[in-house]
Structure formats: C-alpha cells, structure tokens
Short mmCIF file of C-alpha atoms in Angstrom, two decimals:
data_model
loop_
_atom_site.label_atom_id
_atom_site.label_comp_id
_atom_site.label_asym_id
_atom_site.label_seq_id
_atom_site.Cartn_x
_atom_site.Cartn_y
_atom_site.Cartn_z
CA MET A 2 -73.40 -129.95 47.07
CA SER A 3 -75.14 -130.75 50.51
CA SER A 4 -74.66 -128.15 52.50
CA HIS A 5 -74.78 -130.30 56.11
CA THR A 6 -71.33 -131.78 56.90
CA HIS A 7 -70.45 -134.63 58.45
CA SER A 8 -70.74 -132.86 62.10
CA ASP A 9 -74.12 -131.39 61.21
CA PRO A 10 -76.18 -134.15 59.58
CA PRO A 11 -79.52 -133.02 58.20
CA VAL A 12 -82.36 -133.98 60.54
CA ILE A 13 -84.59 -136.53 58.69
CA ALA A 14 -87.82 -137.28 60.52
CA GLY A 15 -89.96 -140.78 60.58
CA LEU A 16 -93.56 -140.30 60.03
CA LEU A 17 -95.13 -143.22 60.65
CA LEU A 18 -98.91 -143.43 59.69
CA ALA A 19 -100.81 -145.83 62.06
CA ALA A 20 -104.25 -144.43 62.36
CA GLY A 21 -105.94 -147.41 60.44
CA GLY A 22 -109.57 -149.02 61.75
CA GLY A 23 -108.67 -151.95 59.73
CA ARG A 24 -112.03 -152.21 58.13
CA ARG A 25 -111.20 -155.18 56.31
CA LEU A 26 -109.77 -156.81 59.43
CA GLY A 27 -112.86 -156.81 61.37
CA GLY A 28 -112.70 -152.94 62.96
CA ARG A 29 -109.27 -154.20 64.35
CA PRO A 30 -106.63 -151.14 64.74
CA LYS A 31 -103.82 -152.08 62.59
CA ALA A 32 -101.47 -150.24 65.40
CA LEU A 33 -102.52 -152.44 67.97
CA LEU A 34 -102.55 -155.87 65.70
CA PRO A 35 -99.94 -158.23 67.78
CA TYR A 36 -96.30 -158.64 66.46
CA ARG A 37 -93.77 -160.71 67.95
CA GLY A 38 -95.63 -160.30 71.64
CA ARG A 39 -96.33 -156.54 71.33
CA PRO A 40 -98.78 -154.00 69.27
CA LEU A 41 -97.21 -154.05 65.72
CA VAL A 42 -96.64 -149.92 66.23
CA GLU A 43 -94.33 -150.27 68.53
CA ASN A 44 -92.06 -152.55 65.73
CA ALA A 45 -93.06 -150.19 62.97
CA VAL A 46 -91.47 -147.30 65.32
CA ARG A 47 -88.07 -149.22 66.31
CA VAL A 48 -87.54 -149.62 62.51
CA LEU A 49 -87.39 -146.02 62.07
CA ARG A 50 -84.98 -145.34 64.52
CA GLU A 51 -82.62 -148.33 63.94
CA ALA A 52 -82.43 -146.66 60.28
CA GLY A 53 -81.23 -143.33 61.80
CA CYS A 54 -84.63 -141.74 61.61
CA GLY A 55 -85.32 -138.74 64.61
CA PRO A 56 -87.56 -137.03 66.37
CA VAL A 57 -90.41 -139.49 65.00
CA HIS A 58 -94.08 -138.73 64.89
CA VAL A 59 -96.63 -141.42 64.84
CA VAL A 60 -100.44 -140.21 63.75
CA LEU A 61 -103.23 -142.40 65.27
CA GLY A 62 -106.50 -142.47 64.83
CA ALA A 63 -108.62 -145.25 64.92
CA SER A 64 -108.45 -146.45 68.97
CA ALA A 65 -106.10 -143.86 69.34
CA ALA A 66 -106.70 -143.20 73.34
CA GLU A 67 -106.02 -147.46 73.57
CA VAL A 68 -103.40 -147.49 71.43
CA ARG A 69 -101.57 -144.49 73.57
CA GLU A 70 -102.54 -146.68 76.74
CA ARG A 71 -101.51 -150.51 75.10
CA ALA A 72 -98.39 -149.40 73.12
CA ASP A 73 -94.83 -148.17 74.29
CA LEU A 74 -94.29 -144.88 72.22
CA SER A 75 -92.13 -142.98 74.80
CA GLY A 76 -89.60 -140.76 73.14
CA CYS A 77 -92.82 -140.25 69.95
CA VAL A 78 -94.11 -136.88 69.03
CA VAL A 79 -97.47 -138.98 69.02
CA VAL A 80 -100.55 -136.64 67.08
CA ASP A 81 -104.02 -138.02 67.01
CA ASN A 82 -106.13 -137.46 63.54
CA PRO A 83 -109.55 -137.20 64.02
CA ARG A 84 -110.66 -137.20 60.70
CA TRP A 85 -108.70 -140.35 60.38
CA THR A 86 -111.55 -142.20 58.31
CA GLU A 87 -111.38 -139.57 55.33
CA GLY A 88 -108.31 -141.77 54.40
CA MET A 89 -104.49 -142.05 54.70
CA GLY A 90 -104.69 -138.30 53.16
CA SER A 91 -105.82 -136.56 56.03
CA SER A 92 -102.87 -138.24 58.65
CA LEU A 93 -100.08 -137.43 55.67
CA ARG A 94 -101.65 -133.97 56.82
CA VAL A 95 -101.32 -133.89 60.43
CA GLY A 96 -98.04 -135.58 60.22
CA LEU A 97 -96.42 -132.95 57.98
CA ALA A 98 -98.23 -129.93 60.40
CA SER A 99 -96.73 -131.73 63.67
CA LEU A 100 -93.30 -131.75 61.95
CA ALA A 101 -93.15 -127.49 61.30
CA GLY A 102 -90.72 -125.93 63.55
CA THR A 103 -88.89 -129.24 64.25
CA GLY A 104 -85.65 -128.38 61.75
CA ALA A 105 -86.27 -131.67 60.07
CA ARG A 106 -85.22 -131.41 56.35
CA ALA A 107 -87.47 -134.07 55.30
CA ALA A 108 -90.08 -136.68 56.54
CA LEU A 109 -89.63 -140.47 56.00
CA VAL A 110 -93.23 -141.51 55.33
CA SER A 111 -94.09 -145.73 56.61
CA LEU A 112 -96.40 -147.15 56.90
CA VAL A 113 -97.86 -149.17 60.07
CA ASP A 114 -99.29 -152.12 58.47
CA GLN A 115 -95.88 -152.86 56.39
CA PRO A 116 -93.98 -155.27 58.63
CA GLY A 117 -92.12 -156.94 56.51
CA ILE A 118 -90.13 -153.79 55.54
CA GLY A 119 -87.19 -153.21 58.20
CA PRO A 120 -84.31 -150.71 59.23
CA ALA A 121 -82.74 -151.98 55.78
CA ALA A 122 -84.65 -150.76 53.01
CA VAL A 123 -85.74 -147.33 55.21
CA THR A 124 -81.71 -146.62 55.55
CA ARG A 125 -81.79 -147.03 52.31
CA VAL A 126 -84.49 -144.39 51.36
CA ARG A 127 -82.87 -142.10 54.17
CA GLU A 128 -79.53 -141.94 52.50
CA ALA A 129 -80.91 -140.90 49.23
CA TYR A 130 -81.55 -137.20 51.16
CA ARG A 131 -79.51 -134.33 49.16
CA SER A 132 -81.67 -131.53 49.86
CA PRO A 133 -84.86 -129.89 51.50
CA ALA A 134 -86.00 -130.64 47.56
CA SER A 135 -85.29 -134.43 47.53
CA LEU A 136 -87.75 -136.55 46.84
CA ALA A 137 -87.21 -140.45 46.97
CA ALA A 138 -89.35 -143.58 47.46
CA ALA A 139 -88.24 -147.51 47.50
CA ALA A 140 -88.81 -150.05 44.85
CA TYR A 141 -89.55 -153.41 44.78
CA GLY A 142 -88.88 -154.80 41.01
CA GLY A 143 -89.04 -151.34 40.06
CA GLU A 144 -92.60 -150.31 41.19
CA ARG A 145 -93.01 -147.53 43.75
CA GLY A 146 -93.67 -148.42 47.07
CA HIS A 147 -92.88 -147.18 50.93
CA PRO A 148 -91.48 -145.89 52.70
CA VAL A 149 -91.44 -142.43 50.74
CA LEU A 150 -88.74 -139.63 51.59
CA PHE A 151 -90.29 -135.74 51.18
CA GLY A 152 -87.86 -132.97 51.52
CA ALA A 153 -89.30 -130.47 53.76
CA ASP A 154 -89.72 -127.80 50.29
CA ARG A 155 -92.55 -130.19 49.20
CA TRP A 156 -94.54 -130.55 52.37
CA ALA A 157 -96.36 -127.48 51.72
CA ASP A 158 -97.67 -128.84 48.44
CA ILE A 159 -98.26 -132.11 49.77
CA ALA A 160 -100.38 -131.20 52.36
CA ALA A 161 -102.27 -129.06 50.33
CA THR A 162 -103.38 -131.92 47.71
CA ALA A 163 -103.07 -135.20 50.43
CA THR A 164 -107.05 -136.21 50.12
CA GLY A 165 -109.06 -139.31 50.50
CA ASP A 166 -106.40 -142.89 50.20
CA GLN A 167 -104.78 -140.58 47.40
CA GLY A 168 -102.34 -139.90 50.10
CA ALA A 169 -99.43 -137.65 48.20
CA ARG A 170 -99.38 -139.82 45.19
CA GLY A 171 -100.55 -136.37 43.36
CA HIS A 172 -97.60 -134.67 44.12
CA LEU A 173 -95.77 -137.97 43.18
CA ALA A 174 -97.38 -137.95 39.95
CA ARG A 175 -96.70 -133.93 38.95
CA HIS A 176 -92.94 -134.94 40.08
CA ALA A 177 -92.23 -137.85 38.85
CA GLY A 178 -89.06 -136.86 36.69
CA GLU A 179 -87.47 -135.54 40.10
CA LEU A 180 -88.10 -139.28 42.26
CA LEU A 181 -85.57 -141.22 43.08
CA LEU A 182 -86.51 -144.66 42.98
CA VAL A 183 -84.05 -146.77 45.46
CA GLU A 184 -84.70 -150.55 45.07
CA CYS A 185 -85.15 -152.70 48.21
CA SER A 186 -86.60 -156.05 46.78
CA ASP A 187 -83.15 -157.56 48.30
CA VAL A 188 -83.79 -156.26 52.08
CA ALA A 189 -87.38 -156.47 52.33
CA GLU A 190 -91.15 -157.65 51.45
CA ALA A 191 -93.66 -155.03 50.64
CA PHE A 192 -96.85 -156.60 52.01
CA ASP A 193 -99.34 -154.75 53.47
CA ILE A 194 -101.43 -156.22 56.68
CA ASP A 195 -105.35 -155.92 55.26
CA THR A 196 -107.33 -158.86 55.17
CA PRO A 197 -108.05 -162.10 57.54
CA PRO A 198 -105.53 -164.17 55.24
CA ASP A 199 -102.65 -161.64 55.81
CA LEU A 200 -102.49 -162.06 59.49
CA ALA A 201 -100.78 -164.58 59.12
CA ARG A 202 -97.91 -162.89 57.49
CA LEU A 203 -96.90 -161.47 60.96
CA LEU A 204 -95.68 -164.75 62.00
CA ARG A 205 -93.19 -164.88 59.44
CA ALA A 206 -92.38 -161.17 58.59
CA PRO A 207 -88.74 -160.08 58.98
CA CYS A 208 -88.04 -158.51 62.11
CA ASP A 209 -84.57 -157.53 61.84
CA ASP A 210 -81.56 -156.34 58.97
CA SER A 211 -80.37 -159.44 57.62
CA GLY A 212 -82.94 -158.74 54.59
CA THR A 213 -85.29 -161.05 53.17
CA GLU A 214 -85.95 -162.46 49.98
CA GLY A 215 -87.99 -159.45 47.36
CA HIS A 216 -91.49 -160.42 47.71
CA ARG A 217 -94.21 -159.27 44.68
#
C-alpha cells in the first residue's frame, strides 16, 4: 500500500541529462540545438514540469556556461558535470548526488535529445511510482527506452555502478524482474538527435500532449 495520501503526494523529481557535446553533430552541444526558436533544453524542462515532476534538476556539461547564458532554466537546479566527456554514467551520478537531501522519493530521468517524448509519456512513467523501491521505464513496442523512474532506494547502487555511456544499464539488467515497462508508443516517438540527418526531426517533433504515432 502506498505510504502517501492525496494531500501529501510523493515528490518525484525530474532529472534531465543535458551534458552531451554532440560529437556526431560536429561538436554542437545538444542542449543548445534550436527547437521552435529556443534551445532544446528548454523544451525538455517544460515536458518534465508539465508531467508533474518537481523539482527539476538539469545536468550540464558541454558548453555549460553558454547554456546557462542562452537558455532559460529559471526555477531549475542546474549542476555541472566536469567529467561529461566520460559519458552518460558520470552525468547520472552528478544528477543523483544533487537530489540528495531534497526529499524526493524518486527521480524521473530524461534525455535532452528526445523531443518526440512529450508530457503524456512522461506522466505515464511518473504515475508508475509506488514506493522508493520503484523501478519503471517507458517502452516503445515493448522495448525499454526513456524516461526511466528510479526510486530513491536505488540511487546509491546506480551511482556506484554507472560508468561510461552505460548509465544505469547495469542496475536495470540486474533488476530486470522488478522493472515495470510502461508502453508509450501511442503517445511518443523515441528517437534521438545524434547525427546531422536527425536535425530535420527538430522541425516536426511533437511538442504537446496530443500524442503521435509510435516511432520504430
């Protein structure tokens, strides 16, 4: 049984990983890619907030000072990952460390370069929270993707094992039987912006709750 009441909902923090340097994009920081006239990182923050996540912590890395200057991240807790070149694992560790002491019962982790994932999908994953031991992830056609929800009881193990670009894959593999997959292919498109041809997707990615056809 859930330990919280309707008057005392659990704090589900949004944790946005936005440190990537866009190596395959010619070194263009992903957080600053243009999306509907604004830096892409602003869209990712908006999605987390509209899905009911808060507080929102943002991990920056590549061109962090420029991102802080150009993007409106007001109301967010912004932390820098000086070791962002080591991969996603280092950003995940920094982000989880920044959530210590916030009272958050879980962290909902999203990536800055997935503009096809909107509030509808994020809300579904957030609502999968049951306890600080919760483990849930969006699925697309049955295949695990982002965002991922990590109950606070899992943070220490994730931080201890997150290395390179593996992120939390080790933890997810060891606890596969506890992972709740939340199908989201009817409301989101789970593509990444990784290469120059992918930039065209920024012109047509959904930006609201209305849902899109699943992208495989």
